[in-house]
PDB file of C-alpha atoms in Angstrom:
ATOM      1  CA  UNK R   1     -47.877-243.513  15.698  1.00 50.00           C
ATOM      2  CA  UNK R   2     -47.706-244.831  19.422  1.00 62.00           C
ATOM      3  CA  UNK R   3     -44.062-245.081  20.102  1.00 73.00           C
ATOM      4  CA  UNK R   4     -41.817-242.429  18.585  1.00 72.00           C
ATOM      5  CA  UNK R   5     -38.496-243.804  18.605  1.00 80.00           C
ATOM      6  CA  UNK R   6     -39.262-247.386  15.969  1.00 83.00           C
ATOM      7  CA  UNK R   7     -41.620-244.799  14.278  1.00 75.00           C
ATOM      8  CA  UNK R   8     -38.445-241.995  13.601  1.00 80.00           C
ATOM      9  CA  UNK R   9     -36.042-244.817  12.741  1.00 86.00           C
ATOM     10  CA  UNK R  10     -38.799-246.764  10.501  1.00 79.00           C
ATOM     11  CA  UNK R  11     -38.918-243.331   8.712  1.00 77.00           C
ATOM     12  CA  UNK R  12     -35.369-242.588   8.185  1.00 84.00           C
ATOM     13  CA  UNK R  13     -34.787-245.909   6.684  1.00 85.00           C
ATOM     14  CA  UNK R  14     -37.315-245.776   4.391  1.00 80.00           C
ATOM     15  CA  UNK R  15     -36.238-242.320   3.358  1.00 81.00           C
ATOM     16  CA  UNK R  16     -32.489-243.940   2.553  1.00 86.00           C
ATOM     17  CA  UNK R  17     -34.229-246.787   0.487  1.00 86.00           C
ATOM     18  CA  UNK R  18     -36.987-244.920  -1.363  1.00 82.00           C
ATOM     19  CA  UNK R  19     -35.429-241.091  -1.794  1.00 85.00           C
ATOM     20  CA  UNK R  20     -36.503-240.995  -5.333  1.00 86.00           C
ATOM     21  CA  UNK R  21     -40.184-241.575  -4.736  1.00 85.00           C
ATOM     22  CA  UNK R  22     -39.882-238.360  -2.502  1.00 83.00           C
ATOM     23  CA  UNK R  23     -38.262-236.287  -4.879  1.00 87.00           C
ATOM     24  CA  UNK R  24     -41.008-235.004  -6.965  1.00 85.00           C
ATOM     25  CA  UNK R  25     -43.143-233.979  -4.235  1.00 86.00           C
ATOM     26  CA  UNK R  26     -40.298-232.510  -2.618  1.00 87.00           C
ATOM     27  CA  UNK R  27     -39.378-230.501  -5.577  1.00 90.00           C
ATOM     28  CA  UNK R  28     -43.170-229.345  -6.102  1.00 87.00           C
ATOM     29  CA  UNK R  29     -43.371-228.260  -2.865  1.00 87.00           C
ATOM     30  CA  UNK R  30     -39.615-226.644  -2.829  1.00 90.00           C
ATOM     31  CA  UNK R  31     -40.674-224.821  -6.445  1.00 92.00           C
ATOM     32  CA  UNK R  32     -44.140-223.710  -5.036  1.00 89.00           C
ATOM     33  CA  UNK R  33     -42.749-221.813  -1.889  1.00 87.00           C
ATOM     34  CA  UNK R  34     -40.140-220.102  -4.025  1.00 92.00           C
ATOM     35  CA  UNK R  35     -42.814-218.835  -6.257  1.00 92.00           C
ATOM     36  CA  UNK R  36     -44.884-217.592  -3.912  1.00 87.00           C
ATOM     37  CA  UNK R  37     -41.841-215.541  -1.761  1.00 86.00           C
ATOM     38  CA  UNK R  38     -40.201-214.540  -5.075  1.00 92.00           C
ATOM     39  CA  UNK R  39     -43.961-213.184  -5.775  1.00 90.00           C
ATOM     40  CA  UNK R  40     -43.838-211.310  -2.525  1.00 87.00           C
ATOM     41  CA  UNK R  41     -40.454-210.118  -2.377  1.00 88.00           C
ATOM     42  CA  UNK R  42     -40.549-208.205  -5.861  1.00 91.00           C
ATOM     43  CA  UNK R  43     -44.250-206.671  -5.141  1.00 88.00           C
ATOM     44  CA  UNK R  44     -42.379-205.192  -1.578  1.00 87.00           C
ATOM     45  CA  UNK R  45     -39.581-204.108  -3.624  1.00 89.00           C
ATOM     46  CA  UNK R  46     -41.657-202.254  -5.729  1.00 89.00           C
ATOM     47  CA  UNK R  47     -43.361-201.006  -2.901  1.00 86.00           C
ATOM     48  CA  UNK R  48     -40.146-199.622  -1.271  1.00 86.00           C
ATOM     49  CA  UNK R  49     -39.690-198.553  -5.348  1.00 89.00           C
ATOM     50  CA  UNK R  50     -42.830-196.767  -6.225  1.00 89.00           C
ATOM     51  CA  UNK R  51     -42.421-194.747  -2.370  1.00 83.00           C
ATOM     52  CA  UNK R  52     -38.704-193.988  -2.521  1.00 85.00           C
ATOM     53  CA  UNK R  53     -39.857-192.465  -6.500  1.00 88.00           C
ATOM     54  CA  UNK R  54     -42.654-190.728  -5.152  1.00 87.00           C
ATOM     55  CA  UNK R  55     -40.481-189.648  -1.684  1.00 86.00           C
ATOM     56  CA  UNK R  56     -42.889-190.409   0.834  1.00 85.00           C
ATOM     57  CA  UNK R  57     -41.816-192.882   3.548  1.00 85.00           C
ATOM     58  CA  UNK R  58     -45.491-193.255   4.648  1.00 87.00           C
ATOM     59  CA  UNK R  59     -46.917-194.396   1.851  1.00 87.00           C
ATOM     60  CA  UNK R  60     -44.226-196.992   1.399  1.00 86.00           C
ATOM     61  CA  UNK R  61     -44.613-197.897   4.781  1.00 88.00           C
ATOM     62  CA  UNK R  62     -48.169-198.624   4.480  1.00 89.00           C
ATOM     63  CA  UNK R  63     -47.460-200.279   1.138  1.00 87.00           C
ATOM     64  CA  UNK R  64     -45.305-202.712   2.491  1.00 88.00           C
ATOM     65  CA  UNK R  65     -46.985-203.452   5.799  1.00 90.00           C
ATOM     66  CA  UNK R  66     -49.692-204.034   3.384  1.00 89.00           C
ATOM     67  CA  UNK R  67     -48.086-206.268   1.145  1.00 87.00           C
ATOM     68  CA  UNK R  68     -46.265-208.465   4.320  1.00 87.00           C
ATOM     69  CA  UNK R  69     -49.808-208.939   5.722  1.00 89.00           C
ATOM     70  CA  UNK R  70     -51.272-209.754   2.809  1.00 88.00           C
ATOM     71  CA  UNK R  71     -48.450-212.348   1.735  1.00 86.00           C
ATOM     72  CA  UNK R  72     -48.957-213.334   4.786  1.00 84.00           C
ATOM     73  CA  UNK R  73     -52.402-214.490   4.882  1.00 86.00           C
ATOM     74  CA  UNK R  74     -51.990-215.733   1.016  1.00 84.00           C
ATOM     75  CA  UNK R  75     -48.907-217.768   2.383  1.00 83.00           C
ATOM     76  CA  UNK R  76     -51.017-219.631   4.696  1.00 82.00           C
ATOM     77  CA  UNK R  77     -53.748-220.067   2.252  1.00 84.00           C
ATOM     78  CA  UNK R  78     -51.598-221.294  -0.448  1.00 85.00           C
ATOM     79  CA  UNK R  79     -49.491-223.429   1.938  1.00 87.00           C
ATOM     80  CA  UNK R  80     -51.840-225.174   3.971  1.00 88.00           C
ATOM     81  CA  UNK R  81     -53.289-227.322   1.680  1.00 88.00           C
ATOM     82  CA  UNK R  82     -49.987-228.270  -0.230  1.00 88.00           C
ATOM     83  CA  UNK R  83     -48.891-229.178   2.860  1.00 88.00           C
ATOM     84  CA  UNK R  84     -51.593-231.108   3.743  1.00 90.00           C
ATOM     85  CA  UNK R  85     -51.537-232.758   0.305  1.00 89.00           C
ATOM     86  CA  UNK R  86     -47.514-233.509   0.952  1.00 89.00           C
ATOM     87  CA  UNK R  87     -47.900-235.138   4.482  1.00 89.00           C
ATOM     88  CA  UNK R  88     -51.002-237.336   3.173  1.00 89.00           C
ATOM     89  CA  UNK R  89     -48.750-238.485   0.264  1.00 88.00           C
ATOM     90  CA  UNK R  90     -45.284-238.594   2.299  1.00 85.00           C
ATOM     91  CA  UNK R  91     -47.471-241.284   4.569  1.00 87.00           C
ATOM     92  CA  UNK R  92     -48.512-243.194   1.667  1.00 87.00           C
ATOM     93  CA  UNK R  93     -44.850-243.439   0.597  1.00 84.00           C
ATOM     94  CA  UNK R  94     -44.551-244.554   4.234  1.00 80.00           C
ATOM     95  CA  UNK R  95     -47.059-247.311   4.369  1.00 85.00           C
ATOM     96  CA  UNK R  96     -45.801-248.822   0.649  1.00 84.00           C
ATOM     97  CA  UNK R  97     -48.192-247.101  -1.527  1.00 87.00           C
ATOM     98  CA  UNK R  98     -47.640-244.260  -4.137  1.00 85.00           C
ATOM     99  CA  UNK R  99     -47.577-240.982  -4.157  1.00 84.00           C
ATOM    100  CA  UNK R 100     -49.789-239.380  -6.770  1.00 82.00           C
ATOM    101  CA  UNK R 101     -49.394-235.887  -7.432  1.00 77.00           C
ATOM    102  CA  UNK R 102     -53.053-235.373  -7.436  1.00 82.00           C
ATOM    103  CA  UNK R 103     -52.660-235.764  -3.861  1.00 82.00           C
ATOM    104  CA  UNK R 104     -52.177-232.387  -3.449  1.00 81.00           C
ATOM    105  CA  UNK R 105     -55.775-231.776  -5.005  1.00 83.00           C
ATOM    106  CA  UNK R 106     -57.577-234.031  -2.810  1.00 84.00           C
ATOM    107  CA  UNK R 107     -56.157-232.312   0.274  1.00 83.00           C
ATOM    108  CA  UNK R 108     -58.123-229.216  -0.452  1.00 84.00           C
ATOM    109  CA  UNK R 109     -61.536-230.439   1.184  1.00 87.00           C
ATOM    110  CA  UNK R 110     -59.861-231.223   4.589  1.00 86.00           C
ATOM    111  CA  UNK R 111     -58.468-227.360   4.060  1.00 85.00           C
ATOM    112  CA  UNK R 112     -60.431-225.473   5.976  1.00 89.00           C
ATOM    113  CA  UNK R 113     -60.160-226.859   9.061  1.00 91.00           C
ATOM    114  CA  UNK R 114     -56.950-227.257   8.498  1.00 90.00           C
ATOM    115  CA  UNK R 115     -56.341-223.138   8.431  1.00 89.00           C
ATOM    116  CA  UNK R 116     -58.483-223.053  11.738  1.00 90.00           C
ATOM    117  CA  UNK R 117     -55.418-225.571  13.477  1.00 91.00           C
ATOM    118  CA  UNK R 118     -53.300-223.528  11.967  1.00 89.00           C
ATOM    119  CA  UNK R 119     -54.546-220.588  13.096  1.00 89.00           C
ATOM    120  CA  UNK R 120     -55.236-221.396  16.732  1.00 90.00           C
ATOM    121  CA  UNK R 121     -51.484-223.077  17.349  1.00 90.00           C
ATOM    122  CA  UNK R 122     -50.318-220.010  15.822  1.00 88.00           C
ATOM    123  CA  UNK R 123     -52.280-217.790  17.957  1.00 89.00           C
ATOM    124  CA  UNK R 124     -51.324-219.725  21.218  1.00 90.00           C
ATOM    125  CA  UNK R 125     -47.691-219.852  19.904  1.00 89.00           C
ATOM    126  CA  UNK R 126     -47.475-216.535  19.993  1.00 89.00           C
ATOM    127  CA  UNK R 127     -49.036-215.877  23.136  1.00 90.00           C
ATOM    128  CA  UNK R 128     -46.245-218.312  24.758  1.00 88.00           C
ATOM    129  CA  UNK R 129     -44.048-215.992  23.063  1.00 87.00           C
ATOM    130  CA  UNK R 130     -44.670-212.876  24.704  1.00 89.00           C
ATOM    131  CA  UNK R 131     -44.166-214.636  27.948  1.00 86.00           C
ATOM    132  CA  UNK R 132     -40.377-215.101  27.786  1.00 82.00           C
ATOM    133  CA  UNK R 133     -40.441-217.524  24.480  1.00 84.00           C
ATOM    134  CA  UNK R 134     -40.043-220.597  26.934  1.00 88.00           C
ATOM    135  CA  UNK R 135     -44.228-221.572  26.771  1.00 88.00           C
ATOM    136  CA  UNK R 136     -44.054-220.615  22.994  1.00 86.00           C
ATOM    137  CA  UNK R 137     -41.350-223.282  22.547  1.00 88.00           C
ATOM    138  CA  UNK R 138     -42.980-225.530  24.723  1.00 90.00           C
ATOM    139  CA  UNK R 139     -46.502-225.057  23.015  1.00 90.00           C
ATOM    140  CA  UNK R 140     -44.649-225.867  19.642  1.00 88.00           C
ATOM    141  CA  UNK R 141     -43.035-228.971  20.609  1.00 90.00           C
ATOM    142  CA  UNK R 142     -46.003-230.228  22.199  1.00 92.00           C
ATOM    143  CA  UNK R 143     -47.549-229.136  18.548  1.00 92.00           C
ATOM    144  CA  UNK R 144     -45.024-231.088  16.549  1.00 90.00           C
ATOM    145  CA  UNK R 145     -47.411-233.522  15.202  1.00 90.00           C
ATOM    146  CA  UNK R 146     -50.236-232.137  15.009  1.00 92.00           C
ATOM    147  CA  UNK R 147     -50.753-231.559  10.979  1.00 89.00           C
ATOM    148  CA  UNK R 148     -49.196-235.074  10.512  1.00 90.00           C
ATOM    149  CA  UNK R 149     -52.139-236.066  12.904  1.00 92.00           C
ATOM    150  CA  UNK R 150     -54.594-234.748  11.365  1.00 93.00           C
ATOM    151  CA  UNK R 151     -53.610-235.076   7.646  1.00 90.00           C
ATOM    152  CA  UNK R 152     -53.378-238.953   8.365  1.00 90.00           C
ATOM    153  CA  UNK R 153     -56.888-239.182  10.663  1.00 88.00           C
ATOM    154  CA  UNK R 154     -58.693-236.226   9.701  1.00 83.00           C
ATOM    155  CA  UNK R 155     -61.028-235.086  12.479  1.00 85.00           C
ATOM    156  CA  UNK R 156     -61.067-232.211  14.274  1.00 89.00           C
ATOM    157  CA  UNK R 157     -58.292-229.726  14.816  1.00 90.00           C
ATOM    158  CA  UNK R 158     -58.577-230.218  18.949  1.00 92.00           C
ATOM    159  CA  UNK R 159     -58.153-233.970  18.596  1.00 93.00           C
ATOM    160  CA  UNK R 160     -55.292-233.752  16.687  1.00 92.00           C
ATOM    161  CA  UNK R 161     -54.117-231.343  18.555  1.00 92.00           C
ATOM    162  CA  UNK R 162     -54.763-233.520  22.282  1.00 93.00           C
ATOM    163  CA  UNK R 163     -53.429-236.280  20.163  1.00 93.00           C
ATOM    164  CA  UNK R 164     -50.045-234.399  19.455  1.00 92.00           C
ATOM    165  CA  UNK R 165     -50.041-233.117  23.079  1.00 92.00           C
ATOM    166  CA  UNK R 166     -50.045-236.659  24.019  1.00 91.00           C
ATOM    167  CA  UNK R 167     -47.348-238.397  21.788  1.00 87.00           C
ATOM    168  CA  UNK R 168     -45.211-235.358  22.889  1.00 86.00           C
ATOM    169  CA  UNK R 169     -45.406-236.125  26.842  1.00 81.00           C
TER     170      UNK R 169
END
């Protein structure tokens, strides 16, 4: 992954030749996020439910703050790994090899540390934020390949993280 240009156009061609070896994973990971925010969107609707029944806008405040922070925290949890377990394959597809959808199963070791990069881009993302959104956008393109990083090297979240700071300059 030194030059970014042959590497982008390598992966676009391959996507037009081998689309169907993509599919599945695709569609696991497209069916997986849909259950998880179809999850969360009917347990805040029946948060908003159960506090419009019982008319108090507090507790279905707190209910749904709840629930959002919650969902949030599962979301990352959940998503994380079956991410991790979709790049790792996606770059097997990449370098001629299959992708098994066990894949997603033996990304769940590298997981943890995985959350923790998560967690600290997020966190620094956010800080950018608050300072006009120009250093949060900056931060996240500088980001950009981090996870790809470090589901293909493993390592530690910093490296990856220098590493996508580098390819970015």
């Amino acid at each position: 992954m030194e030059k970014l240009g042959p590497w982008l156009s390598l992966s676009f061609r391959h996507l037009q030749d081998h689309w169907r070896a993509h599919l599945v994973p695709a569609a696991i990971m497209a069916g997986a996020v849909m259950v998880l925010y179809l999850v969360l969107g009917v347990a805040i609707l029946a948060a908003v439910l159960i506090g419009a029944a019982l008319e108090s806008e507090e507790l279905m405040i707190v209910m749904v703050y709840g629930l959002a922070f919650l969902g949030g925290i599962a979301a990352m949890v959940f998503f994380v790994p079956l991410q991790l377990g979709y790049v790792r394959g996606t770059l097997k597809l990449l370098r001629g090899e299959t992708f098994e959808t066990g894949e997603f199963m033996r990304a769940l070791p590298a997981t943890p540390m995985a959350l923790v990069m998560v967690f600290l881009m997020a966190t620094v993302g956010m800080i950018g934020v608050m300072f006009c959104y120009i250093p949060g956008l900056i931060w996240g393109a500088m980001m950009f390949f981090t996870f790809p990083i470090y589901a293909d090297e493993g390592g530690s979240p910093i490296e990856a993280m220098k590493k996508s700071w580098d390819m970015a300059k």
